[in-house]
Short mmCIF file of C-alpha atoms in Angstrom, two decimals:
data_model
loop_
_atom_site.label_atom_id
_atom_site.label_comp_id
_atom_site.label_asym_id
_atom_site.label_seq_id
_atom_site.Cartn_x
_atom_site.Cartn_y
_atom_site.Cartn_z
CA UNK A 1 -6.35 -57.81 27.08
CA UNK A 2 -8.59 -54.98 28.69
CA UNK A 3 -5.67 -52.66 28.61
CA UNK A 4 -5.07 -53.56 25.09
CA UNK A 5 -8.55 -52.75 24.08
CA UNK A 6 -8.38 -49.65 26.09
CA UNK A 7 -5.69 -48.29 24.54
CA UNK A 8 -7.34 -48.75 21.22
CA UNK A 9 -10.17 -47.02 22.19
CA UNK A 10 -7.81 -44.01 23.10
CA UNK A 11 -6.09 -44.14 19.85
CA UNK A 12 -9.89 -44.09 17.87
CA UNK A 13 -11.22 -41.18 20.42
CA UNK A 14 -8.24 -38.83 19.92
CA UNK A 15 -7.84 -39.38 15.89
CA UNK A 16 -11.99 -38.53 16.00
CA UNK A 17 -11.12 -35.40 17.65
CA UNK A 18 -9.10 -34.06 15.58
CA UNK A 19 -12.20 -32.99 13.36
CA UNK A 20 -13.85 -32.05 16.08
CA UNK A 21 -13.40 -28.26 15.47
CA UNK A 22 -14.97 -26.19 12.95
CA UNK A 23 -12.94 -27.46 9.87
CA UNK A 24 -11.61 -30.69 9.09
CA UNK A 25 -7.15 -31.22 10.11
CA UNK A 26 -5.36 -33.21 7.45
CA UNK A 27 -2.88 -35.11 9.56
CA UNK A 28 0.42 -33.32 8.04
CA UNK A 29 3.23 -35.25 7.20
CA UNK A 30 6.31 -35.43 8.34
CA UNK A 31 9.50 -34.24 5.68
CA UNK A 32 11.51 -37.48 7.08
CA UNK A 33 12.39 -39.61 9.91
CA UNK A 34 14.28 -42.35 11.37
CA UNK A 35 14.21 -45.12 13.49
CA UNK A 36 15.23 -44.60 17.48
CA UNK A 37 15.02 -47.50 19.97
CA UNK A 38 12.10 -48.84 20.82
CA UNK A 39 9.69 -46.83 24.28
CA UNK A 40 11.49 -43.66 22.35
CA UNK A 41 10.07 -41.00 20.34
CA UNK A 42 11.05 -37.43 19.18
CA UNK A 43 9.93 -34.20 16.72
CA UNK A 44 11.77 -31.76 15.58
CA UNK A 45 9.89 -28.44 14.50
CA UNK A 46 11.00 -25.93 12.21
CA UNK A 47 9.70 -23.11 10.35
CA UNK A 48 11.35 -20.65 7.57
CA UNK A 49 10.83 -17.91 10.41
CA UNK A 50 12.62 -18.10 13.58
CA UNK A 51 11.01 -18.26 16.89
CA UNK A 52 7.68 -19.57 16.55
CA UNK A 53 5.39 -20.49 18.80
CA UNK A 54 5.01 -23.99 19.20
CA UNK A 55 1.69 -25.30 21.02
CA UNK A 56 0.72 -29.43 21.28
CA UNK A 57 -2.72 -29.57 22.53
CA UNK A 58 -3.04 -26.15 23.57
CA UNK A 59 0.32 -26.47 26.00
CA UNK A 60 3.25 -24.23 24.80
CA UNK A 61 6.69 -25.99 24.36
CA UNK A 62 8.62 -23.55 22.62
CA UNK A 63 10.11 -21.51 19.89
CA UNK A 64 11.37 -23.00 16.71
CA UNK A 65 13.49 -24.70 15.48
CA UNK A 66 12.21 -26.74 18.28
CA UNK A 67 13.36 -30.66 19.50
CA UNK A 68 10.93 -32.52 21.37
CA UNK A 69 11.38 -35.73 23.35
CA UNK A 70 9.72 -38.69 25.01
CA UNK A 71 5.90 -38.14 24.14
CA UNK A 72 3.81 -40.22 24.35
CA UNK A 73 2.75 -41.69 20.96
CA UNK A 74 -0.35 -40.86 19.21
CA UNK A 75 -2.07 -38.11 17.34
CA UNK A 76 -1.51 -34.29 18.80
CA UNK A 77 -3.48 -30.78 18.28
CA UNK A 78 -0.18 -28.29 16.93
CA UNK A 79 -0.58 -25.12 16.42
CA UNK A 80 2.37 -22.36 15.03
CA UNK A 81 1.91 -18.36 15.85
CA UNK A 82 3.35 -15.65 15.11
CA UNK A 83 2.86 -11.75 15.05
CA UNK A 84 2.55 -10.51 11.49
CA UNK A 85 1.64 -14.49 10.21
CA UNK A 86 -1.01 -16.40 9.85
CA UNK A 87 -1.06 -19.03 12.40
CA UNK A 88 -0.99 -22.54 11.01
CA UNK A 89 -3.38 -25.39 13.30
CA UNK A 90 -2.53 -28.80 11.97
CA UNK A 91 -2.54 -32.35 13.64
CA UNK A 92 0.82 -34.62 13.29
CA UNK A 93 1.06 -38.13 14.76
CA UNK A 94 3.97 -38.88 16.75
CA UNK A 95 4.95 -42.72 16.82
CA UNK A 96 6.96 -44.80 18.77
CA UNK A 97 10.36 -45.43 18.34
CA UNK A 98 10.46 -42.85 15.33
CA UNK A 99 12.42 -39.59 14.81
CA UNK A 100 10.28 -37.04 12.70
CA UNK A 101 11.01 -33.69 11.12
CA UNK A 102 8.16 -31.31 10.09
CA UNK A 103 9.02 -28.37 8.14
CA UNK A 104 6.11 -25.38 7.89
CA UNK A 105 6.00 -21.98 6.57
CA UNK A 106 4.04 -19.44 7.70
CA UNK A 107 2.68 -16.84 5.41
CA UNK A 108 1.95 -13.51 6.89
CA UNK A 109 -1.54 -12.00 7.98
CA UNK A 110 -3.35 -10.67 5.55
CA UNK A 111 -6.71 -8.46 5.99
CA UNK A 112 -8.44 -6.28 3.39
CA UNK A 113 -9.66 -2.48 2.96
CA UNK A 114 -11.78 -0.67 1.04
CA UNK A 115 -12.60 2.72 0.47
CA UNK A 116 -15.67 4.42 0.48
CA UNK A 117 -17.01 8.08 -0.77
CA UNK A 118 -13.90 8.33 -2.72
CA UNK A 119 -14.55 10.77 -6.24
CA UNK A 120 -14.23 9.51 -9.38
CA UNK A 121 -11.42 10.56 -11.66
CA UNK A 122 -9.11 10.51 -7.98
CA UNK A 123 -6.11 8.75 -7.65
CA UNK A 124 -5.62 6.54 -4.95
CA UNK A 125 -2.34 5.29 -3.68
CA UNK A 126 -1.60 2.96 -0.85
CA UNK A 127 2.02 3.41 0.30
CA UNK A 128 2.91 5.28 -2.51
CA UNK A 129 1.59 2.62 -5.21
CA UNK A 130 -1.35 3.73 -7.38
CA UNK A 131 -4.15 1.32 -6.59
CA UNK A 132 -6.28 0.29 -9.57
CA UNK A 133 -9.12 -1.47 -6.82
CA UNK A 134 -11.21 0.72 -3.74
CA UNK A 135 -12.97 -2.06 -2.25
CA UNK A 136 -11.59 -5.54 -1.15
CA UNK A 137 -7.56 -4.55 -1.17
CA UNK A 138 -5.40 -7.21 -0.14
CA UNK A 139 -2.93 -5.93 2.14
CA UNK A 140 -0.50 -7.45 5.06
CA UNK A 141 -0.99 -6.89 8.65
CA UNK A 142 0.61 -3.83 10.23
CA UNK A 143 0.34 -0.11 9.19
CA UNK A 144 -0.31 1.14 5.61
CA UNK A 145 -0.53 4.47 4.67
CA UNK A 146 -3.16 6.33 1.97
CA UNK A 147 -3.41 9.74 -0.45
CA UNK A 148 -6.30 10.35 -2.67
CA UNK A 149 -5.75 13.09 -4.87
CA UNK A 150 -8.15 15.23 -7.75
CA UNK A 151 -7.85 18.60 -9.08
CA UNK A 152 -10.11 21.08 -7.49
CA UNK A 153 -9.93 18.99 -4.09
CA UNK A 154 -7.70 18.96 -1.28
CA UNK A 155 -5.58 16.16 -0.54
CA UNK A 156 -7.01 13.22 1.45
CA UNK A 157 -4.51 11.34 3.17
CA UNK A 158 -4.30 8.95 6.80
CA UNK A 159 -3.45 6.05 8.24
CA UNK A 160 -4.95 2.61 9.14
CA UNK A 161 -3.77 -0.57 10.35
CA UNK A 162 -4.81 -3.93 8.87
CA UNK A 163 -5.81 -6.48 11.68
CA UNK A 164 -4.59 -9.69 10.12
CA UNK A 165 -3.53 -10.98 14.37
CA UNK A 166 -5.01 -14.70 15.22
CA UNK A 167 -5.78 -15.44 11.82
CA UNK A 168 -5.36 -18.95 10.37
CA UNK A 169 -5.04 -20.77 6.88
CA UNK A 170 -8.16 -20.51 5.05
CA UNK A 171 -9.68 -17.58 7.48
CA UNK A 172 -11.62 -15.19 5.63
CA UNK A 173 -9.08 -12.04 5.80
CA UNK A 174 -11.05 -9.31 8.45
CA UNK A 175 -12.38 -6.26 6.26
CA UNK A 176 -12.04 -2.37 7.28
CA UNK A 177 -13.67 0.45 5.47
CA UNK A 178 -12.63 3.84 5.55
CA UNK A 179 -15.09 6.71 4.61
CA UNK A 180 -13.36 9.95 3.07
CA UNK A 181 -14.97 12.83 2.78
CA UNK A 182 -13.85 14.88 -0.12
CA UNK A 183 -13.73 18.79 0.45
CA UNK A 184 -13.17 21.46 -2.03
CA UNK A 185 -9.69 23.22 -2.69
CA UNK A 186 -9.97 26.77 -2.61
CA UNK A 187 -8.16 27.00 -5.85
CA UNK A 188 -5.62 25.01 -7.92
CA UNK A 189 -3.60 25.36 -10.89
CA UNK A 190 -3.07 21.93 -13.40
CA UNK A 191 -0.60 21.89 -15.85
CA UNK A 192 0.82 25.27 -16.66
CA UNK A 193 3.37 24.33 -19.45
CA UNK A 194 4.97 26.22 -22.10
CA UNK A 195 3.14 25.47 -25.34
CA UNK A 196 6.89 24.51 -27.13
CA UNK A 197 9.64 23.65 -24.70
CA UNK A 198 12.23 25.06 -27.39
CA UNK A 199 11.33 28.31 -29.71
CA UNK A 200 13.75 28.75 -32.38
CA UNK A 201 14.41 32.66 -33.36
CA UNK A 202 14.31 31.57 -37.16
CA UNK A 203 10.75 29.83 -36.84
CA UNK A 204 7.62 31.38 -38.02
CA UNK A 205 6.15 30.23 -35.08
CA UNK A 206 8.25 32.72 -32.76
CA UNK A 207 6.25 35.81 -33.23
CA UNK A 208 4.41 34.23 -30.25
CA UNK A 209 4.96 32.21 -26.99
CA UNK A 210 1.81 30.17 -25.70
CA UNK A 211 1.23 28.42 -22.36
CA UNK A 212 -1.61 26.24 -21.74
CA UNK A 213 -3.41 25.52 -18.07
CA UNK A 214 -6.51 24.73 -16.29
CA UNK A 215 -7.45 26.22 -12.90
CA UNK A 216 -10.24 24.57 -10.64
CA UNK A 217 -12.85 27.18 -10.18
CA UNK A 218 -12.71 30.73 -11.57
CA UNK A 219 -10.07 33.22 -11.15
CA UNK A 220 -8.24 36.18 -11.49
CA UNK A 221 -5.01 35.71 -13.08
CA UNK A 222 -1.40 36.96 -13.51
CA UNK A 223 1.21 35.83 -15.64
CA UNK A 224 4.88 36.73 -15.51
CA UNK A 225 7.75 36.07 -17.35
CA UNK A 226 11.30 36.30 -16.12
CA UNK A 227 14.72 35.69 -17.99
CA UNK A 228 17.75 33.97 -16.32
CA UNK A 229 18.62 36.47 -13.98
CA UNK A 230 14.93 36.57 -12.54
CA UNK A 231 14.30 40.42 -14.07
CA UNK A 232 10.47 40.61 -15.14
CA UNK A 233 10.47 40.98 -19.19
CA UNK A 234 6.75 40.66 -19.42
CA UNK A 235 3.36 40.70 -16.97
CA UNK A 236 -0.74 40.77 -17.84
CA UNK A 237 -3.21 40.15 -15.25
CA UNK A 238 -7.19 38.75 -16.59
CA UNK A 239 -9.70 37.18 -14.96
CA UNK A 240 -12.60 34.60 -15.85
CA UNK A 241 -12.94 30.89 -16.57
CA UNK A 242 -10.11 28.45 -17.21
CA UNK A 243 -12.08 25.23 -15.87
CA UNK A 244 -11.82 23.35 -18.96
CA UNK A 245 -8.60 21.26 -20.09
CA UNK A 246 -5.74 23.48 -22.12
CA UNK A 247 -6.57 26.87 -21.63
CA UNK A 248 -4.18 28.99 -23.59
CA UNK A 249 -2.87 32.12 -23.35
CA UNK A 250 -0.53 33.53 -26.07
CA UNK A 251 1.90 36.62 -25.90
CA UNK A 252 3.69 38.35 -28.50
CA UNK A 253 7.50 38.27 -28.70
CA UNK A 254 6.95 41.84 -29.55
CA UNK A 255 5.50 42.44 -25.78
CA UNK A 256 8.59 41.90 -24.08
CA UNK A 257 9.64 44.89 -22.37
CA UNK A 258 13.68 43.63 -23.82
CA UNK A 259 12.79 41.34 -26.19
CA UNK A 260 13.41 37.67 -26.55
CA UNK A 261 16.97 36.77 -27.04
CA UNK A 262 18.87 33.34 -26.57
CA UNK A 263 18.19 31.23 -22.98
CA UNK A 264 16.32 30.24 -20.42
CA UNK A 265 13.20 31.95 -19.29
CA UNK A 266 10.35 31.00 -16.48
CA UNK A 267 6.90 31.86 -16.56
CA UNK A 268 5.46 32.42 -13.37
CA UNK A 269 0.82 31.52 -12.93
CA UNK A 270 -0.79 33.04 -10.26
CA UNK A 271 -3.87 32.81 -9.45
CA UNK A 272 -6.79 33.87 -6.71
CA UNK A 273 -10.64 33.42 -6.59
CA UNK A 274 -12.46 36.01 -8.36
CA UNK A 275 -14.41 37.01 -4.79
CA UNK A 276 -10.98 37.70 -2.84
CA UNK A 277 -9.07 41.23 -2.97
CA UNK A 278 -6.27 42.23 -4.99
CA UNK A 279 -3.62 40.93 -2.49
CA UNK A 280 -2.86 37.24 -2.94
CA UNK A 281 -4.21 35.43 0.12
CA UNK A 282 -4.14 31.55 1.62
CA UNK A 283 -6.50 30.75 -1.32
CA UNK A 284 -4.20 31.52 -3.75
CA UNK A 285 -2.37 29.60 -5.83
CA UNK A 286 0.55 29.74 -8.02
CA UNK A 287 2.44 27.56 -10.79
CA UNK A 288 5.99 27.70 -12.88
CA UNK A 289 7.09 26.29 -15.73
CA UNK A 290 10.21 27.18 -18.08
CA UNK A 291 11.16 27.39 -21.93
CA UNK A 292 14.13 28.30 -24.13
CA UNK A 293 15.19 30.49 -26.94
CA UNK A 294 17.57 29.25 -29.62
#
């Protein structure tokens, strides 16, 4: 009788400590069983990822899919790990003369990032995907990559790796924040295009050929224009401010040193700041774009 009450008491202390930790363990149920001879018992463990670690109160037993034999009934701390998933801690009851089967899946570590000092208007990509968010970025454990770009700034770029190790179900994901520090590109040139792609010789809108651009600070500029065998038909150098959106210049068919016939041509932007000499230097900056003539 005294043993029978002990063991009672054993059963009550251990399911009590189960929610002894921090947060409360559901007791998670097995997917099925069957019956084994009485004194017997036996788990079997296995996870949609191979070779997990399998823990019963705290002492390892293996990788999955794992069998386990002969414990002694009654309710057990498990715990599943592995790198680059979130572990899962659980409690399962193993009972006498029963055969169970659990079945978990692990989803992987997860931490978040945000970014701080970045400009607006810039673009910000995270492994080469545009991100629409800069603070609280859900991302999995492991290394991710960044770029920030906007005109008239260099290129901000680096790596970081999100610490998602140890965590469980229901963690709060651990948060890093990376500062930038935006610094100013020398010079840059933003969409030099060809006003028209095509110009047709019969149009009234072929006595001239337009190209419209912006350029980050102010600059002296030189524009050249080169038919398919890269000879120079036309070239004007100017200077002053082209900040704004669209900035166009325009150029008479009539300028062309050999005129304009049928083909392809490509105009050629360079560009320096207005402080540097003649000669183009590491602050320069140049741009291309093409058009044809039907």
């Amino acid at each position: 009788m005294l043993k029978k009450i002990f063991f009672l008491i054993l059963i009550s202390f251990t399911a009590l400590s189960l929610y002894s930790e921090d947060f409360l363990y559901d007791i998670y149920k097995s997917e099925n069983f069957s019956e084994l001879e009485k004194g017997k018992t036996k788990i079997t463990i296995k996870t949609q990822s191979p070779k997990v670690k399998v823990y019963l109160n705290e002492e390892f037993y293996g990788y999955t899919p794992l069998e386990i034999s002969d414990l002694i009934p009654g309710f057990y701390f498990i715990e599943l790990k592995k790198e680059g998933c979130k572990k899962i801690r659980t409690a399962i009851q193993v009972k006498d003369a029963v055969s169970d089967f659990y079945y978990f899946e692990l989803k992987p570590a997860e931490g978040t990032v945000s970014f701080s000092g970045l400009p607006e208007g810039a673009v910000l990509s995270i492994d080469g995907v545009k991100s629409e968010k800069t603070e609280g970025i859900i991302l999995s454990q492991g290394k991710h990559y960044y770029t920030a770009r906007k005109f008239g700034l260099e290129n901000m770029w680096g790596n970081f790796t999100v610490q998602g190790e140890g965590q469980s179900e229901g963690e709060a994901a651990p948060d890093l924040t990376i500062s930038l520090e935006p610094r100013e590109k020398q010079l840059g040139i933003k969409k030099f295009k060809s006003v028209k792609k095509c110009y047709s010789k019969k149009s009234t809108d072929f006595q001239k050929i337009g190209f419209n651009f912006k350029i980050s600070k102010n600059a002296f500029c030189k524009i050249q224009v080169f038919n398919q065998y890269g000879i120079e038909l036309y070239s004007e150098e100017f200077g002053g401010n082209f900040t704004e959106e669209n900035q166009a210049v325009e150029i008479s068919r009539k300028a062309f040193s050999e005129g304009l016939t049928e083909g392809t041509y490509t105009a050629k932007l360079s560009a320096r700041p207005l402080s540097e000499s003649e000669n183009l230097s590491d602050n320069s900056a140049c741009d291309e774009c093409s058009f044809s003539v039907k």
